[in-house]
Amino acid sequence: MMLAATALLTFITFQRLGELVVAKRNTAMLLAKGGREIGAEHYPCMVALHSAWIGGLWLLAPDRPVKLVWLAIFLLLQIFRLWVLVTLKERWTTRIIVLPGAPLVCSGPYRFMRHPNYAVVAGEIAVLPLAFGMPLYAAAFTILNALMLAIRIRAENAALKTAMILK
């Protein structure tokens, strides 16, 4: 079972690192097209939170068995994560970038909720530690993420409102 835990941690680590590469490319492209970043002041805190979450899992979880029910839920979340990425295409980034004149994305999971990416991430932050049998870790990071998302979603909603006014 140690192999399963290590494989899962390796997957999430490389997934997040790969997403940072894609996000950096998309951010540069959006800024080159006249996009403006909103909420840059809280971005380092968000990166620190996610880094601490993954780092803590690497410290505490590699020798733990993986609970299959939670693993299945985590894998389902990956399908939703992919749906978000495919829907946003080059507009997906880890930063809040407003591209004046660009229409809001209203397809894919955005037909059903305003911030599906944050819902997926919130689920992952809770579910992955639960897959390792770490409910207190899951609760602690869920609370920290909720506090971060309160700031982040407020900034993003303001940015989206501004973008609609600029249209």
mmCIF file of C-alpha atoms in Angstrom:
data_model
loop_
_atom_site.group_PDB
_atom_site.id
_atom_site.type_symbol
_atom_site.label_atom_id
_atom_site.label_comp_id
_atom_site.label_asym_id
_atom_site.label_seq_id
_atom_site.Cartn_x
_atom_site.Cartn_y
_atom_site.Cartn_z
ATOM 1 C CA MET A 1 0.000 0.000 0.000
ATOM 2 C CA MET A 2 2.992 2.322 0.447
ATOM 3 C CA LEU A 3 3.410 2.221 -3.306
ATOM 4 C CA ALA A 4 -0.192 3.385 -3.796
ATOM 5 C CA ALA A 5 0.306 6.321 -1.426
ATOM 6 C CA THR A 6 3.540 7.347 -3.113
ATOM 7 C CA ALA A 7 1.966 7.025 -6.561
ATOM 8 C CA LEU A 8 -0.973 9.189 -5.503
ATOM 9 C CA LEU A 9 1.281 11.837 -3.974
ATOM 10 C CA THR A 10 3.500 11.799 -7.048
ATOM 11 C CA PHE A 11 0.429 12.221 -9.267
ATOM 12 C CA ILE A 12 -0.917 15.238 -7.352
ATOM 13 C CA THR A 13 2.529 16.834 -7.185
ATOM 14 C CA PHE A 14 3.206 16.507 -10.904
ATOM 15 C CA GLN A 15 -0.350 17.523 -11.713
ATOM 16 C CA ARG A 16 0.029 20.748 -9.761
ATOM 17 C CA LEU A 17 3.488 21.470 -11.200
ATOM 18 C CA GLY A 18 2.172 20.873 -14.712
ATOM 19 C CA GLU A 19 -0.749 23.177 -14.053
ATOM 20 C CA LEU A 20 1.641 25.903 -12.921
ATOM 21 C CA VAL A 21 3.422 25.643 -16.292
ATOM 22 C CA VAL A 22 0.112 25.876 -18.167
ATOM 23 C CA ALA A 23 -1.071 28.716 -15.924
ATOM 24 C CA LYS A 24 2.135 30.680 -16.484
ATOM 25 C CA ARG A 25 1.804 30.296 -20.261
ATOM 26 C CA ASN A 26 -1.893 31.244 -20.218
ATOM 27 C CA THR A 27 -1.272 34.200 -17.902
ATOM 28 C CA ALA A 28 1.436 35.581 -20.193
ATOM 29 C CA MET A 29 -0.847 35.178 -23.218
ATOM 30 C CA LEU A 30 -3.793 36.858 -21.477
ATOM 31 C CA LEU A 31 -1.630 39.763 -20.278
ATOM 32 C CA ALA A 32 -0.202 40.153 -23.814
ATOM 33 C CA LYS A 33 -3.787 40.472 -25.091
ATOM 34 C CA GLY A 34 -4.446 43.331 -22.654
ATOM 35 C CA GLY A 35 -5.608 41.357 -19.630
ATOM 36 C CA ARG A 36 -5.249 42.816 -16.140
ATOM 37 C CA GLU A 37 -4.430 40.860 -13.013
ATOM 38 C CA ILE A 38 -6.700 41.305 -10.003
ATOM 39 C CA GLY A 39 -5.963 40.044 -6.493
ATOM 40 C CA ALA A 40 -2.212 39.617 -6.940
ATOM 41 C CA GLU A 41 -1.645 40.492 -3.287
ATOM 42 C CA HIS A 42 -3.286 37.300 -2.011
ATOM 43 C CA TYR A 43 -1.720 34.997 -4.630
ATOM 44 C CA PRO A 44 1.461 34.208 -2.629
ATOM 45 C CA CYS A 45 -0.702 33.145 0.340
ATOM 46 C CA MET A 46 -2.688 30.820 -1.906
ATOM 47 C CA VAL A 47 0.498 29.277 -3.309
ATOM 48 C CA ALA A 48 1.865 28.859 0.233
ATOM 49 C CA LEU A 49 -1.358 27.163 1.361
ATOM 50 C CA HIS A 50 -1.338 24.678 -1.505
ATOM 51 C CA SER A 51 2.391 24.039 -1.120
ATOM 52 C CA ALA A 52 1.955 23.402 2.610
ATOM 53 C CA TRP A 53 -0.952 21.034 1.884
ATOM 54 C CA ILE A 54 1.072 18.949 -0.571
ATOM 55 C CA GLY A 55 4.262 19.180 1.497
ATOM 56 C CA GLY A 56 2.442 18.053 4.616
ATOM 57 C CA LEU A 57 0.942 15.110 2.765
ATOM 58 C CA TRP A 58 4.425 14.078 1.637
ATOM 59 C CA LEU A 59 5.602 14.227 5.258
ATOM 60 C CA LEU A 60 2.653 12.423 6.832
ATOM 61 C CA ALA A 61 1.024 10.158 4.251
ATOM 62 C CA PRO A 62 3.581 8.060 2.298
ATOM 63 C CA ASP A 63 3.426 5.120 4.701
ATOM 64 C CA ARG A 64 -0.371 5.165 5.064
ATOM 65 C CA PRO A 65 -2.783 2.856 3.278
ATOM 66 C CA VAL A 66 -5.071 4.411 0.675
ATOM 67 C CA LYS A 67 -8.796 4.095 1.361
ATOM 68 C CA LEU A 68 -10.431 3.067 -1.892
ATOM 69 C CA VAL A 69 -13.742 4.896 -1.427
ATOM 70 C CA TRP A 70 -11.954 8.224 -0.927
ATOM 71 C CA LEU A 71 -9.606 7.432 -3.798
ATOM 72 C CA ALA A 72 -12.622 6.873 -6.054
ATOM 73 C CA ILE A 73 -14.076 10.246 -4.998
ATOM 74 C CA PHE A 74 -10.699 11.881 -5.642
ATOM 75 C CA LEU A 75 -10.595 10.326 -9.129
ATOM 76 C CA LEU A 76 -14.118 11.601 -9.813
ATOM 77 C CA LEU A 77 -12.936 15.074 -8.832
ATOM 78 C CA GLN A 78 -10.164 14.718 -11.431
ATOM 79 C CA ILE A 79 -12.808 14.263 -14.120
ATOM 80 C CA PHE A 80 -14.485 17.491 -12.990
ATOM 81 C CA ARG A 81 -11.060 19.226 -12.875
ATOM 82 C CA LEU A 82 -10.435 18.183 -16.484
ATOM 83 C CA TRP A 83 -13.903 19.420 -17.472
ATOM 84 C CA VAL A 84 -13.055 22.870 -16.036
ATOM 85 C CA LEU A 85 -9.676 22.981 -17.802
ATOM 86 C CA VAL A 86 -11.126 21.893 -21.150
ATOM 87 C CA THR A 87 -13.950 24.414 -20.836
ATOM 88 C CA LEU A 88 -11.695 27.383 -20.028
ATOM 89 C CA LYS A 89 -8.916 26.364 -22.448
ATOM 90 C CA GLU A 90 -6.323 29.171 -22.642
ATOM 91 C CA ARG A 91 -8.321 31.312 -20.211
ATOM 92 C CA TRP A 92 -7.549 28.923 -17.339
ATOM 93 C CA THR A 93 -4.884 30.236 -14.984
ATOM 94 C CA THR A 94 -4.082 30.190 -11.286
ATOM 95 C CA ARG A 95 -4.315 33.970 -11.212
ATOM 96 C CA ILE A 96 -7.317 36.225 -11.697
ATOM 97 C CA ILE A 97 -6.889 37.813 -15.122
ATOM 98 C CA VAL A 98 -9.579 40.045 -16.593
ATOM 99 C CA LEU A 99 -9.527 40.232 -20.364
ATOM 100 C CA PRO A 100 -11.592 43.327 -21.272
ATOM 101 C CA GLY A 101 -14.243 42.616 -23.873
ATOM 102 C CA ALA A 102 -14.009 38.843 -23.546
ATOM 103 C CA PRO A 103 -17.338 37.175 -22.812
ATOM 104 C CA LEU A 104 -17.759 35.276 -19.567
ATOM 105 C CA VAL A 105 -17.480 31.528 -19.939
ATOM 106 C CA CYS A 106 -20.981 30.097 -19.517
ATOM 107 C CA SER A 107 -20.502 26.593 -20.902
ATOM 108 C CA GLY A 108 -19.362 23.320 -19.372
ATOM 109 C CA PRO A 109 -19.544 23.303 -15.582
ATOM 110 C CA TYR A 110 -20.004 27.087 -15.618
ATOM 111 C CA ARG A 111 -23.608 26.455 -16.701
ATOM 112 C CA PHE A 112 -24.241 25.040 -13.244
ATOM 113 C CA MET A 113 -22.060 27.072 -10.897
ATOM 114 C CA ARG A 114 -20.005 30.228 -10.926
ATOM 115 C CA HIS A 115 -16.707 28.852 -9.596
ATOM 116 C CA PRO A 116 -16.490 25.124 -10.365
ATOM 117 C CA ASN A 117 -12.684 25.090 -10.216
ATOM 118 C CA TYR A 118 -12.780 26.224 -6.592
ATOM 119 C CA ALA A 119 -15.365 23.563 -5.798
ATOM 120 C CA VAL A 120 -13.052 20.907 -7.255
ATOM 121 C CA VAL A 121 -10.031 22.216 -5.349
ATOM 122 C CA ALA A 122 -12.017 22.391 -2.100
ATOM 123 C CA GLY A 123 -13.065 18.799 -2.651
ATOM 124 C CA GLU A 124 -9.497 17.692 -3.345
ATOM 125 C CA ILE A 125 -8.134 19.456 -0.278
ATOM 126 C CA ALA A 126 -10.588 17.510 1.875
ATOM 127 C CA VAL A 127 -10.729 14.189 0.036
ATOM 128 C CA LEU A 128 -7.059 13.435 -0.550
ATOM 129 C CA PRO A 129 -6.134 13.518 3.160
ATOM 130 C CA LEU A 130 -9.232 11.423 3.879
ATOM 131 C CA ALA A 131 -7.933 8.868 1.361
ATOM 132 C CA PHE A 132 -4.918 8.562 3.667
ATOM 133 C CA GLY A 133 -7.056 8.349 6.830
ATOM 134 C CA MET A 134 -6.183 11.873 7.996
ATOM 135 C CA PRO A 135 -9.472 13.574 8.983
ATOM 136 C CA LEU A 136 -7.903 16.269 11.183
ATOM 137 C CA TYR A 137 -5.503 17.225 8.391
ATOM 138 C CA ALA A 138 -8.438 17.353 5.982
ATOM 139 C CA ALA A 139 -10.433 19.543 8.385
ATOM 140 C CA ALA A 140 -7.549 21.934 9.083
ATOM 141 C CA PHE A 141 -6.735 22.516 5.423
ATOM 142 C CA THR A 142 -10.413 22.708 4.474
ATOM 143 C CA ILE A 143 -10.838 25.554 6.964
ATOM 144 C CA LEU A 144 -7.673 27.316 5.769
ATOM 145 C CA ASN A 145 -8.772 26.892 2.148
ATOM 146 C CA ALA A 146 -12.247 28.233 2.954
ATOM 147 C CA LEU A 147 -10.668 31.355 4.437
ATOM 148 C CA MET A 148 -8.474 31.710 1.345
ATOM 149 C CA LEU A 149 -11.424 31.175 -0.981
ATOM 150 C CA ALA A 150 -13.466 33.829 0.837
ATOM 151 C CA ILE A 151 -10.794 36.354 -0.169
ATOM 152 C CA ARG A 152 -10.219 34.853 -3.607
ATOM 153 C CA ILE A 153 -13.870 34.571 -4.652
ATOM 154 C CA ARG A 154 -14.605 38.104 -3.438
ATOM 155 C CA ALA A 155 -11.729 39.383 -5.613
ATOM 156 C CA GLU A 156 -12.793 37.278 -8.592
ATOM 157 C CA ASN A 157 -16.441 38.310 -8.357
ATOM 158 C CA ALA A 158 -15.382 41.970 -8.266
ATOM 159 C CA ALA A 159 -13.141 41.360 -11.282
ATOM 160 C CA LEU A 160 -15.950 39.623 -13.181
ATOM 161 C CA LYS A 161 -18.312 42.484 -12.344
ATOM 162 C CA THR A 162 -15.739 44.986 -13.634
ATOM 163 C CA ALA A 163 -15.248 42.938 -16.793
ATOM 164 C CA MET A 164 -18.992 42.976 -17.480
ATOM 165 C CA ILE A 165 -19.098 46.760 -16.991
ATOM 166 C CA LEU A 166 -16.135 47.245 -19.361
ATOM 167 C CA LYS A 167 -17.860 45.198 -22.060
#
